[in-house]
Amino acid sequence: MASQSAPLLTVGEQGETVFDHEDGSQVEDMKQDPQCYSNARKRTIYRPTLLIFVMLILVFAYFLTYASYRPTMIFYESTTTSFLSSSDLNNTAGSLHFASYFSDHMVLQMHPTSSILWGRAAAGSKVTVYFNGKGYIAKTKPGNNPASVFWRVILDPTPPGGPYNISVQSLHEENTAETKVLQDVLFGDVWFCGGQSNMAFPVHSAFNASDILSKASNYPNIRLLSVAHGKSETPLHDLSFQNEPWMLPSRESLGGDPDVDQQFSAVCYIFGTEMQSQLGYPIGLISDSIGGTNIQAWSTPEVIKKCLNSSSVVIPPKHQYHWKDSCLWNSMVHPLLNFTIKGVLWYQGEANWEEPERYSCLFPGMVNDWRKKWYEGTEGNTDPMFPFGFVQVCIAKVQDDEYCDKYCDFASLRWAQTAGYGYAPNPVLQNVFMAVSVDLPDPTSPYRPIHPRHKQDIAHRLYLGARALAYSETETIYRGPFPKEICDTSSHQIKVKYQFDNIKLLSEDIFEVYCSENTSSEEEEEADSEDGWIRVNQVIKTDSTSLMLTYKCPGNILATSLRYIWKDNPCEFKKCAVYGEKSDLPGPPFKLKVNSSCIL
């Protein structure tokens, strides 16, 4: 043990030896390693009064830190110097605190990356974090309040498991100590779940809620954190609104008890249960969503500025959303950038239905920006290309809505969610997986058809994407069939060759062709309208991956484009036309050019 610790037992943050503390609890633990204690004694100034004082501190500190570390201590000095904001925490000035989202029962990100712990302490104090038999001397930085400082440490990469206790101790200039302890801390994978009302949609409102709630106690290694709602015009360092601590799944914590004002995202939780059952180690879930929010509220000003001129649609003021740009990024995302995560799930888009062109810029911009900011905030411990899963929305159009008839374009919004590729991952959305939900309508939903209750199906499709991309299970099929080639055989027949899975055909009436004699540039503009599109006459499956579509354009002209399920509500529950034969996953909607000749 001595040979391992020798290079680390030299100089502390202020230049003193790391054992030359006036905290007797450290001395007592070092006595159990004679060689370590002998080396420490050589560096210590002995005075009778000091020894008496140290013994008193020892007794006091022992009861405060009863279970936070093991006998032999190794001290690491954090090299961290970056803090994301100079704004202060919402705690009493000068006292020792963890940041608001650290609490008992939490999950921290496991190896190979490291987790960061941070908080606030009195100015002039020396902060040490004790975990798993080691001590970490924290770096500190002044806050807005001169009576306090921020402290921060980076833990060693830790394998999945637990539970652990983690304590932080602050030694003040007047030789007094203050200690805080986190108990029942697990290490595993942490997933952030964001978006609007369909992500916020609670467990108790989903289909099969009774069964889900009854099995909550089967998942003690899943831990839940619900981020409190709030807005801010400037980026916050910590969550500034009253936040519930981390919780274990239960009927109460999931919203199954009408007498308890608590709920949790159904998609996020069900995803977590499938992941935890598959992986066998702890999963932390952070639910961070608000209904009715557009993507601009969750994006940084830099992203919004880049996408200002990416839409030709002018939205009437009365239909613009009341969420100010970046207000939720500032208050509900930015504070978490110091928290190492595995990946993100995103269920949003309904609030941007008027501006699909802009969304195709905003969504990839937000994904890339979040990755960059999280990587920087955790000092490289969050993957700069962390897996990002999203739900391609299923939306029910409001009937007899004159405004929506003119401006709402849900089919184009789904296309925009893929950045104009129709599938994910793609060259713009790299390491991004998509759960198609267009075949999961719920027209009788008591929460309005815009909120389908089929959250188990959606969560399962996200789970498959995570297994394939986040956990490198290359054999897992996570995408429905998508065209690899579309070509005209010159006899008013179009061949569609699919990739990603073999196909099964459930219906024949959802394909449409665009008939035009114009040049390609003129045709592209016209194809954005509904004029000129006609339904194909016949669809035949010719082999395991191919369809043959027969059509008849007016004037005997040839089709130039083909689109599939390009409607607001194109099909009934799990009754779209094309599904994967092995995966049973739906093919996503598309609108693509028809090649004049076939290659494959």
Coordinates of C-alpha atoms in Angstrom, one line a residue:
M1 CA 0.0 0.0 0.0
A2 CA 2.9 2.3 0.8
S3 CA 4.4 2.0 -2.6
Q4 CA 1.1 2.9 -4.3
S5 CA 0.4 5.9 -2.2
A6 CA 3.9 7.4 -1.9
P7 CA 3.7 9.7 -5.0
L8 CA 0.3 11.0 -3.8
L9 CA 1.2 11.8 -0.2
T10 CA 3.3 14.9 -0.8
V11 CA 1.7 18.3 -1.1
G12 CA -1.9 19.4 -0.7
E13 CA -3.8 22.2 -2.3
Q14 CA -2.3 25.0 -0.1
G15 CA 1.3 23.6 -0.2
E16 CA 1.1 21.7 3.2
T17 CA 1.5 18.0 3.6
V18 CA -1.8 16.2 3.0
F19 CA -1.6 14.5 6.4
D20 CA -1.0 17.7 8.3
H21 CA -4.7 18.3 8.9
E22 CA -6.1 19.1 12.3
D23 CA -8.8 16.5 11.7
G24 CA -8.2 13.7 14.2
S25 CA -10.4 11.2 12.3
Q26 CA -7.8 11.0 9.5
V27 CA -5.0 10.4 12.0
E28 CA -7.0 7.6 13.7
D29 CA -7.5 5.9 10.3
M30 CA -3.8 6.2 9.4
K31 CA -2.8 4.5 12.6
Q32 CA -4.1 1.2 11.2
D33 CA -1.3 1.4 8.6
P34 CA 1.9 1.7 10.8
Q35 CA 4.3 2.7 8.0
C36 CA 1.8 5.3 6.7
Y37 CA 1.4 6.7 10.2
S38 CA 5.1 6.7 10.8
N39 CA 5.8 8.8 7.7
A40 CA 3.0 11.2 8.8
R41 CA 4.4 11.7 12.3
K42 CA 7.7 12.9 10.8
R43 CA 5.9 15.8 9.2
T44 CA 3.7 16.8 12.2
I45 CA 4.5 19.5 14.8
Y46 CA 3.7 18.1 18.2
R47 CA 2.4 20.3 21.0
P48 CA 0.6 19.1 24.1
T49 CA -2.3 21.5 23.7
L50 CA -2.6 20.6 20.0
L51 CA -2.7 16.9 20.8
I52 CA -5.5 17.4 23.3
F53 CA -7.4 19.5 20.8
V54 CA -6.9 16.9 18.1
M55 CA -8.3 14.1 20.3
L56 CA -11.4 16.1 21.0
I57 CA -11.9 16.7 17.3
L58 CA -11.4 13.0 16.7
V59 CA -14.3 12.0 19.0
F60 CA -16.5 14.7 17.4
A61 CA -15.6 13.8 13.8
Y62 CA -16.0 10.1 14.4
F63 CA -19.6 10.4 15.2
L64 CA -20.2 12.7 12.3
T65 CA -18.5 10.4 9.7
Y66 CA -19.5 7.1 11.1
A67 CA -19.5 5.1 7.9
S68 CA -18.2 7.2 5.1
Y69 CA -14.7 5.8 4.5
R70 CA -12.4 2.8 5.0
P71 CA -9.3 2.6 7.3
T72 CA -6.4 3.1 4.9
M73 CA -6.7 6.6 3.2
I74 CA -5.2 7.7 -0.1
F75 CA -5.6 11.4 -0.9
Y76 CA -6.0 12.7 -4.4
E77 CA -5.9 16.4 -5.2
S78 CA -8.4 17.4 -7.9
T79 CA -7.0 19.1 -10.9
T80 CA -10.4 20.7 -11.7
T81 CA -10.4 24.4 -12.2
S82 CA -13.4 25.1 -14.4
F83 CA -16.8 26.1 -13.1
L84 CA -19.7 26.8 -15.4
S85 CA -21.1 29.9 -13.7
S86 CA -20.3 32.3 -11.0
S87 CA -23.9 32.4 -9.7
D88 CA -24.5 31.2 -6.2
L89 CA -26.3 28.2 -4.7
N90 CA -29.6 28.7 -2.9
N91 CA -28.3 27.6 0.5
T92 CA -27.4 29.4 3.6
A93 CA -24.2 31.4 3.0
G94 CA -21.0 29.9 4.5
S95 CA -22.4 26.4 5.3
L96 CA -21.3 23.1 3.7
H97 CA -23.6 21.7 1.0
F98 CA -23.8 19.3 -1.9
A99 CA -25.3 20.7 -5.0
S100 CA -29.1 20.3 -5.0
Y101 CA -29.3 17.2 -7.1
F102 CA -27.0 15.1 -5.0
S103 CA -28.9 13.2 -2.4
D104 CA -29.3 9.8 -0.7
H105 CA -30.3 6.9 -3.0
M106 CA -28.8 8.5 -6.1
V107 CA -27.0 6.9 -9.0
L108 CA -23.6 8.2 -10.3
Q109 CA -22.2 7.3 -13.7
M110 CA -20.0 4.2 -13.5
H111 CA -16.7 3.5 -15.2
P112 CA -15.0 3.9 -17.6
T113 CA -15.8 7.6 -17.0
S114 CA -15.7 9.5 -13.7
S115 CA -18.4 11.2 -11.8
I116 CA -18.1 14.7 -10.4
L117 CA -19.3 15.9 -6.9
W118 CA -19.6 19.5 -6.1
G119 CA -21.2 22.0 -3.8
R120 CA -20.5 25.0 -1.5
A121 CA -18.6 25.6 1.7
A122 CA -17.5 28.5 3.8
A123 CA -14.8 30.7 2.4
G124 CA -11.3 29.8 3.6
S125 CA -12.3 26.2 4.5
K126 CA -10.5 23.1 3.2
V127 CA -12.9 20.5 1.7
T128 CA -12.2 16.8 1.4
V129 CA -14.5 14.1 0.0
Y130 CA -14.2 10.6 1.3
F131 CA -15.3 7.7 -0.9
N132 CA -14.5 4.0 -1.1
G133 CA -11.4 4.2 1.2
K134 CA -10.0 7.3 -0.4
G135 CA -9.9 11.0 0.2
Y136 CA -10.2 13.6 -2.5
I137 CA -9.0 17.2 -1.7
A138 CA -11.3 19.5 -3.5
K139 CA -10.5 22.5 -5.6
T140 CA -12.4 25.6 -4.6
K141 CA -13.5 28.8 -6.3
P142 CA -15.2 32.0 -4.9
G143 CA -18.9 32.4 -5.5
N144 CA -21.0 35.6 -5.6
N145 CA -21.2 35.6 -1.9
P146 CA -17.8 36.4 -0.3
A147 CA -18.7 34.2 2.7
S148 CA -18.7 31.0 0.5
V149 CA -16.8 29.1 -2.1
F150 CA -17.7 26.4 -4.6
W151 CA -15.9 23.0 -4.2
R152 CA -15.5 20.2 -6.7
V153 CA -13.9 16.8 -7.0
I154 CA -13.7 14.1 -9.7
L155 CA -14.0 10.6 -8.3
D156 CA -12.1 7.6 -9.7
P157 CA -13.9 5.5 -12.3
T158 CA -16.0 3.1 -10.3
P159 CA -17.5 -0.2 -11.5
P160 CA -21.3 -0.7 -11.2
G161 CA -22.7 -1.6 -7.9
G162 CA -23.1 -0.3 -4.3
P163 CA -24.5 0.9 -2.0
Y164 CA -21.8 3.3 -0.9
N165 CA -21.7 6.2 1.5
I166 CA -19.9 9.4 0.4
S167 CA -19.0 12.1 2.9
V168 CA -17.7 15.6 2.5
Q169 CA -15.9 17.4 5.3
S170 CA -15.0 21.0 5.5
L171 CA -12.2 22.2 7.9
H172 CA -12.5 25.9 8.7
E173 CA -9.8 28.3 9.6
E174 CA -10.9 28.4 13.2
N175 CA -10.3 24.6 13.4
T176 CA -13.9 23.6 13.3
A177 CA -15.3 20.8 11.1
E178 CA -18.5 20.3 9.2
T179 CA -19.6 17.1 7.5
K180 CA -22.3 16.0 5.2
V181 CA -23.0 12.4 4.1
L182 CA -24.7 10.8 1.1
Q183 CA -26.0 7.3 1.8
D184 CA -27.1 4.4 -0.4
V185 CA -25.3 5.7 -3.5
L186 CA -25.2 3.4 -6.4
F187 CA -23.0 3.4 -9.6
G188 CA -24.5 2.5 -12.9
D189 CA -25.7 4.3 -16.1
V190 CA -27.5 7.6 -15.9
W191 CA -30.0 8.6 -18.6
F192 CA -31.5 12.1 -18.9
C193 CA -35.1 12.2 -20.2
G194 CA -36.2 15.5 -21.7
G195 CA -38.9 17.1 -23.8
Q196 CA -42.5 18.2 -23.5
S197 CA -45.8 16.7 -22.3
N198 CA -45.4 13.2 -23.9
M199 CA -42.2 12.8 -22.0
A200 CA -43.7 14.2 -18.9
F201 CA -46.8 11.9 -19.3
P202 CA -46.9 10.0 -16.0
V203 CA -46.8 6.3 -15.4
H204 CA -50.2 6.2 -13.8
S205 CA -51.8 7.5 -17.0
A206 CA -50.3 5.1 -19.4
F207 CA -51.8 1.8 -20.6
N208 CA -51.1 -1.1 -18.2
A209 CA -50.3 1.3 -15.4
S210 CA -51.7 -1.0 -12.7
D211 CA -49.3 -3.8 -13.7
I212 CA -46.3 -1.4 -14.0
L213 CA -47.0 0.1 -10.6
S214 CA -47.5 -3.2 -8.9
K215 CA -44.0 -4.3 -10.0
A216 CA -42.2 -1.2 -8.9
S217 CA -40.6 -2.8 -5.9
N218 CA -38.9 -5.3 -8.2
Y219 CA -36.5 -2.6 -9.3
P220 CA -34.6 -1.4 -6.2
N221 CA -31.5 -0.6 -8.4
I222 CA -33.4 1.9 -10.5
R223 CA -33.3 5.4 -9.0
L224 CA -35.5 8.4 -10.0
L225 CA -34.9 12.1 -10.0
S226 CA -37.6 14.6 -11.1
V227 CA -36.3 18.0 -11.9
A228 CA -38.6 20.8 -10.7
H229 CA -40.1 23.2 -13.2
G230 CA -38.7 26.7 -13.5
K231 CA -37.5 29.3 -16.0
S232 CA -34.5 31.6 -16.0
E233 CA -33.3 34.4 -18.3
T234 CA -29.7 33.6 -17.5
P235 CA -27.8 30.2 -17.1
L236 CA -28.0 28.9 -13.5
H237 CA -25.2 27.0 -11.9
D238 CA -27.5 24.8 -9.7
L239 CA -31.2 23.9 -9.9
S240 CA -32.8 26.9 -8.2
F241 CA -36.3 25.5 -7.6
Q242 CA -37.4 23.1 -4.9
N243 CA -36.3 19.7 -6.1
E244 CA -37.4 16.3 -4.8
P245 CA -34.5 14.0 -3.8
W246 CA -33.6 10.8 -5.6
M247 CA -36.1 8.1 -4.9
L248 CA -36.6 4.4 -5.4
P249 CA -39.5 3.2 -7.6
S250 CA -42.7 2.7 -5.7
R251 CA -46.4 3.3 -6.3
E252 CA -46.0 6.6 -4.5
S253 CA -42.9 7.9 -6.3
L254 CA -44.4 6.9 -9.7
G255 CA -47.6 8.7 -9.1
G256 CA -49.9 5.8 -8.3
D257 CA -51.1 7.2 -5.0
P258 CA -53.7 10.0 -5.5
D259 CA -52.9 11.3 -2.1
V260 CA -49.2 11.9 -2.9
D261 CA -48.3 14.8 -5.2
Q262 CA -45.6 13.0 -7.1
Q263 CA -45.3 11.5 -10.6
F264 CA -42.6 10.3 -13.0
S265 CA -42.3 10.0 -16.8
A266 CA -43.8 6.8 -18.1
V267 CA -41.5 6.5 -21.1
C268 CA -38.4 7.3 -19.0
Y269 CA -39.3 4.8 -16.3
I270 CA -40.4 1.9 -18.6
F271 CA -37.2 2.4 -20.6
G272 CA -35.3 2.1 -17.4
T273 CA -36.9 -1.1 -16.3
E274 CA -36.1 -2.7 -19.6
M275 CA -32.5 -1.5 -19.5
Q276 CA -32.0 -2.6 -15.9
S277 CA -33.4 -6.0 -16.6
Q278 CA -31.1 -6.4 -19.6
L279 CA -27.9 -5.0 -18.0
G280 CA -28.3 -6.2 -14.4
Y281 CA -26.8 -3.2 -12.8
P282 CA -28.1 0.2 -11.5
I283 CA -29.8 2.7 -13.7
G284 CA -30.4 6.3 -12.8
L285 CA -33.2 8.2 -14.5
I286 CA -33.6 12.0 -14.6
S287 CA -37.0 13.2 -15.7
D288 CA -36.6 16.8 -17.0
S289 CA -39.6 17.9 -19.1
I290 CA -42.5 20.4 -19.3
G291 CA -45.6 20.2 -21.4
G292 CA -46.2 22.6 -24.2
T293 CA -42.6 23.6 -24.6
N294 CA -40.9 24.3 -28.0
I295 CA -37.4 23.2 -28.7
Q296 CA -36.1 26.8 -28.6
A297 CA -36.8 26.9 -24.8
W298 CA -34.4 24.0 -24.4
S299 CA -31.7 25.3 -26.7
T300 CA -28.8 27.8 -26.3
P301 CA -28.8 31.2 -27.9
E302 CA -26.0 30.0 -30.2
V303 CA -28.2 27.3 -31.7
I304 CA -31.2 29.5 -32.1
K305 CA -29.1 32.2 -33.8
K306 CA -27.8 29.7 -36.4
C307 CA -31.4 28.6 -37.3
L308 CA -33.0 32.0 -37.5
N309 CA -33.3 32.0 -41.3
S310 CA -34.1 28.3 -41.8
S311 CA -37.9 28.6 -42.1
S312 CA -40.1 30.3 -44.7
V313 CA -43.2 30.1 -42.5
V314 CA -44.3 33.2 -40.5
I315 CA -46.2 32.2 -37.4
P316 CA -49.0 34.5 -36.3
P317 CA -48.2 36.0 -32.9
K318 CA -51.3 34.5 -31.2
H319 CA -50.0 31.0 -31.9
Q320 CA -46.4 31.6 -30.8
Y321 CA -45.5 29.8 -27.7
H322 CA -44.9 31.8 -24.5
W323 CA -41.7 30.1 -23.6
K324 CA -38.8 32.5 -24.1
D325 CA -35.8 31.2 -26.0
S326 CA -33.3 29.3 -23.8
C327 CA -35.3 29.8 -20.6
L328 CA -35.4 26.1 -19.8
W329 CA -31.9 25.5 -21.1
N330 CA -30.8 28.1 -18.5
S331 CA -32.8 26.7 -15.6
M332 CA -33.2 22.9 -16.1
V333 CA -30.3 21.7 -18.3
H334 CA -27.4 24.0 -17.7
P335 CA -27.3 23.2 -14.0
L336 CA -26.8 19.5 -14.8
L337 CA -23.8 19.9 -17.1
N338 CA -21.5 19.0 -14.2
F339 CA -23.3 15.7 -13.8
T340 CA -21.8 12.8 -15.9
I341 CA -24.4 10.9 -17.9
K342 CA -24.6 7.9 -20.2
G343 CA -27.1 9.4 -22.7
V344 CA -30.3 11.3 -23.4
L345 CA -33.8 10.4 -24.4
W346 CA -35.9 13.2 -26.1
Y347 CA -39.7 13.3 -26.7
Q348 CA -40.6 16.6 -28.1
G349 CA -41.7 18.3 -31.4
E350 CA -45.5 18.8 -31.1
A351 CA -45.0 22.5 -30.1
N352 CA -43.0 23.1 -33.2
W353 CA -45.5 21.8 -35.7
E354 CA -45.8 25.1 -37.6
E355 CA -42.1 25.3 -38.5
P356 CA -40.7 21.9 -39.7
E357 CA -38.0 23.6 -41.8
R358 CA -36.6 25.4 -38.7
Y359 CA -36.9 22.3 -36.6
S360 CA -34.7 20.4 -39.0
C361 CA -32.0 22.9 -38.1
L362 CA -32.8 23.3 -34.4
F363 CA -32.9 19.7 -33.5
P364 CA -29.5 18.6 -34.8
G365 CA -28.1 21.8 -33.5
M366 CA -29.4 21.2 -30.0
V367 CA -28.1 17.6 -30.0
N368 CA -24.6 18.6 -31.0
D369 CA -24.6 21.6 -28.6
W370 CA -25.7 19.5 -25.6
R371 CA -23.0 17.0 -26.3
K372 CA -20.4 19.7 -26.5
K373 CA -21.6 21.4 -23.3
W374 CA -21.9 18.2 -21.3
Y375 CA -18.5 17.1 -22.4
E376 CA -17.0 20.4 -21.3
G377 CA -19.0 20.6 -18.1
T378 CA -17.9 17.2 -16.9
E379 CA -14.3 17.8 -18.0
G380 CA -14.4 15.1 -20.7
N381 CA -16.2 12.5 -18.6
T382 CA -19.4 12.6 -20.6
D383 CA -18.9 11.1 -24.0
P384 CA -18.7 14.0 -26.6
M385 CA -20.9 11.8 -28.9
F386 CA -23.1 10.3 -26.2
P387 CA -26.1 8.3 -27.5
F388 CA -29.2 10.4 -28.1
G389 CA -32.6 8.7 -28.6
F390 CA -35.7 10.5 -29.7
V391 CA -39.4 9.7 -30.5
Q392 CA -40.7 10.5 -33.9
V393 CA -44.0 11.9 -32.8
C394 CA -47.6 10.6 -33.4
I395 CA -49.9 13.6 -33.4
A396 CA -53.7 13.9 -33.8
K397 CA -54.7 17.0 -35.7
V398 CA -57.4 19.2 -34.2
Q399 CA -60.5 18.9 -36.4
D400 CA -62.1 21.9 -38.0
D401 CA -59.2 24.2 -37.0
E402 CA -58.8 26.8 -39.8
Y403 CA -55.4 27.9 -38.5
C404 CA -54.1 24.3 -38.3
D405 CA -55.3 23.5 -41.8
K406 CA -53.1 26.3 -43.0
Y407 CA -50.0 26.0 -40.8
C408 CA -49.8 22.6 -39.2
D409 CA -47.8 20.0 -41.1
F410 CA -47.2 17.0 -38.9
A411 CA -45.9 14.8 -41.7
S412 CA -43.2 17.3 -42.5
L413 CA -42.4 17.7 -38.9
R414 CA -41.6 14.0 -38.6
W415 CA -39.3 14.3 -41.6
A416 CA -37.6 17.3 -40.0
Q417 CA -37.0 15.3 -36.9
T418 CA -34.7 13.1 -39.0
A419 CA -32.9 16.2 -40.5
G420 CA -34.4 15.3 -43.9
Y421 CA -33.1 11.7 -44.1
G422 CA -36.1 9.8 -42.9
Y423 CA -34.1 7.5 -40.6
A424 CA -31.5 7.7 -37.8
P425 CA -28.6 7.6 -37.3
N426 CA -27.6 9.5 -40.4
P427 CA -24.8 11.8 -41.4
V428 CA -26.3 14.8 -39.6
L429 CA -27.7 12.9 -36.6
Q430 CA -24.8 10.6 -35.7
N431 CA -25.1 8.1 -32.9
V432 CA -28.8 9.1 -32.7
F433 CA -31.5 6.5 -32.6
M434 CA -35.2 7.0 -33.3
A435 CA -38.4 5.3 -32.0
V436 CA -41.1 5.6 -34.6
S437 CA -44.6 6.1 -33.1
V438 CA -46.7 7.1 -36.1
D439 CA -48.5 3.7 -35.9
L440 CA -49.4 4.2 -32.2
P441 CA -52.4 6.6 -32.3
D442 CA -54.8 6.9 -29.4
P443 CA -57.9 8.8 -30.7
T444 CA -59.9 8.1 -27.5
S445 CA -57.2 9.2 -25.1
P446 CA -58.8 11.1 -22.2
Y447 CA -55.7 13.3 -22.2
R448 CA -56.5 14.3 -25.9
P449 CA -55.3 12.3 -28.9
I450 CA -52.1 14.3 -28.9
H451 CA -51.1 12.3 -25.8
P452 CA -51.3 8.6 -26.8
R453 CA -51.1 6.2 -23.9
H454 CA -49.0 3.6 -25.7
K455 CA -45.9 4.5 -23.7
Q456 CA -44.7 0.9 -23.3
D457 CA -44.4 0.4 -27.0
I458 CA -42.5 3.7 -27.3
A459 CA -40.2 2.9 -24.4
H460 CA -39.5 -0.5 -25.9
R461 CA -38.5 1.0 -29.2
L462 CA -36.1 3.4 -27.5
Y463 CA -34.7 0.5 -25.5
L464 CA -33.9 -1.4 -28.7
G465 CA -32.1 1.7 -30.1
A466 CA -30.1 2.1 -26.9
R467 CA -29.0 -1.5 -26.9
A468 CA -27.8 -1.2 -30.4
L469 CA -26.0 2.2 -30.3
A470 CA -25.3 2.9 -26.6
Y471 CA -24.3 -0.7 -25.7
S472 CA -22.9 -1.8 -29.1
E473 CA -25.2 -4.8 -29.5
T474 CA -24.8 -5.0 -33.3
E475 CA -27.2 -7.9 -33.7
T476 CA -30.1 -6.0 -32.2
I477 CA -32.5 -4.7 -34.8
Y478 CA -33.7 -1.3 -33.7
R479 CA -35.0 0.2 -37.0
G480 CA -37.9 -0.6 -39.2
P481 CA -37.4 -1.1 -42.9
F482 CA -36.4 2.0 -45.0
P483 CA -35.9 2.2 -48.7
K484 CA -32.4 1.6 -50.0
E485 CA -33.4 2.3 -53.6
I486 CA -36.5 3.6 -55.4
C487 CA -36.6 3.3 -59.1
D488 CA -39.0 3.3 -62.1
T489 CA -39.0 0.3 -64.3
S490 CA -40.4 2.5 -67.1
S491 CA -43.7 0.6 -67.2
H492 CA -45.5 2.7 -64.6
Q493 CA -44.1 0.5 -61.9
I494 CA -41.8 1.5 -59.1
K495 CA -39.5 -0.9 -57.4
V496 CA -38.7 -0.2 -53.7
K497 CA -35.8 -2.1 -52.3
Y498 CA -35.6 -2.0 -48.4
Q499 CA -32.8 -2.2 -45.9
F500 CA -32.4 -2.8 -42.2
D501 CA -34.8 -5.7 -42.0
N502 CA -36.9 -8.0 -44.2
I503 CA -40.3 -6.7 -44.8
K504 CA -43.9 -7.7 -44.2
L505 CA -46.8 -6.0 -45.9
L506 CA -50.0 -5.3 -43.9
S507 CA -51.8 -3.0 -46.3
E508 CA -51.5 -1.4 -49.7
D509 CA -53.2 2.0 -49.6
I510 CA -50.6 4.3 -48.0
F511 CA -48.2 4.9 -50.9
E512 CA -48.5 7.9 -53.1
V513 CA -46.6 9.1 -56.2
Y514 CA -46.1 12.6 -57.5
C515 CA -46.9 13.1 -61.2
S516 CA -45.1 16.0 -62.9
E517 CA -43.6 17.1 -66.2
N518 CA -41.7 20.0 -64.8
T519 CA -37.9 20.2 -64.2
S520 CA -36.4 18.9 -61.0
S521 CA -36.2 22.3 -59.3
E522 CA -39.8 23.2 -60.1
E523 CA -41.1 19.8 -59.3
E524 CA -39.5 19.9 -55.8
E525 CA -41.3 23.1 -54.9
E526 CA -44.6 21.7 -56.2
A527 CA -44.2 18.4 -54.4
D528 CA -44.4 20.2 -51.1
S529 CA -48.1 20.9 -51.8
E530 CA -50.8 18.3 -51.9
D531 CA -51.6 18.9 -55.5
G532 CA -50.3 16.3 -57.9
W533 CA -50.1 13.4 -55.5
I534 CA -52.1 10.2 -56.3
R535 CA -52.4 6.9 -54.5
V536 CA -50.8 3.9 -56.2
N537 CA -53.1 1.3 -57.6
Q538 CA -51.3 -1.8 -56.4
V539 CA -48.6 -2.9 -54.0
I540 CA -47.0 -6.4 -54.3
K541 CA -44.2 -7.9 -52.3
T542 CA -41.8 -9.4 -54.8
D543 CA -39.2 -10.8 -52.4
S544 CA -38.1 -10.6 -48.8
T545 CA -36.9 -7.0 -49.1
S546 CA -38.7 -5.5 -52.2
L547 CA -42.1 -4.1 -53.2
M548 CA -43.4 -3.4 -56.7
L549 CA -45.8 -0.5 -56.9
T550 CA -48.1 0.0 -59.9
Y551 CA -49.5 3.5 -60.6
K552 CA -51.2 5.6 -63.4
C553 CA -50.4 9.3 -63.8
P554 CA -52.7 11.6 -65.8
G555 CA -51.4 12.0 -69.4
N556 CA -49.3 8.8 -69.1
I557 CA -46.4 10.8 -67.5
L558 CA -44.0 9.1 -65.1
A559 CA -43.9 9.6 -61.4
T560 CA -41.0 11.6 -60.0
S561 CA -41.4 11.2 -56.3
L562 CA -42.8 8.6 -53.9
R563 CA -44.1 9.1 -50.4
Y564 CA -45.2 6.7 -47.7
I565 CA -47.6 7.4 -44.7
W566 CA -47.3 11.1 -45.4
K567 CA -50.4 12.1 -43.5
D568 CA -51.1 13.6 -40.1
N569 CA -52.8 10.3 -39.0
P570 CA -51.9 7.8 -41.7
C571 CA -52.9 4.5 -40.0
E572 CA -54.6 2.7 -37.2
F573 CA -52.8 1.1 -34.2
K574 CA -49.9 -1.0 -35.6
K575 CA -51.6 -1.2 -39.0
C576 CA -49.3 0.8 -41.2
A577 CA -48.2 -0.9 -44.4
V578 CA -44.6 -1.9 -43.9
Y579 CA -43.1 -3.6 -40.9
G580 CA -39.9 -5.5 -40.2
E581 CA -40.4 -9.2 -40.4
K582 CA -38.0 -10.0 -37.6
S583 CA -38.3 -6.9 -35.5
D584 CA -42.0 -6.1 -36.0
L585 CA -40.9 -2.4 -36.1
P586 CA -42.7 0.0 -38.4
G587 CA -41.0 1.5 -41.4
P588 CA -40.8 5.3 -40.9
P589 CA -42.5 7.8 -43.2
F590 CA -40.6 9.1 -46.2
K591 CA -40.8 11.3 -49.3
L592 CA -38.1 10.5 -51.8
K593 CA -37.2 10.9 -55.4
V594 CA -37.8 8.1 -57.9
N595 CA -34.7 7.2 -59.9
S596 CA -35.2 6.8 -63.6
S597 CA -33.4 3.4 -63.7
C598 CA -32.8 0.6 -61.3
I599 CA -29.3 -0.3 -60.0
L600 CA -30.0 -3.1 -57.5

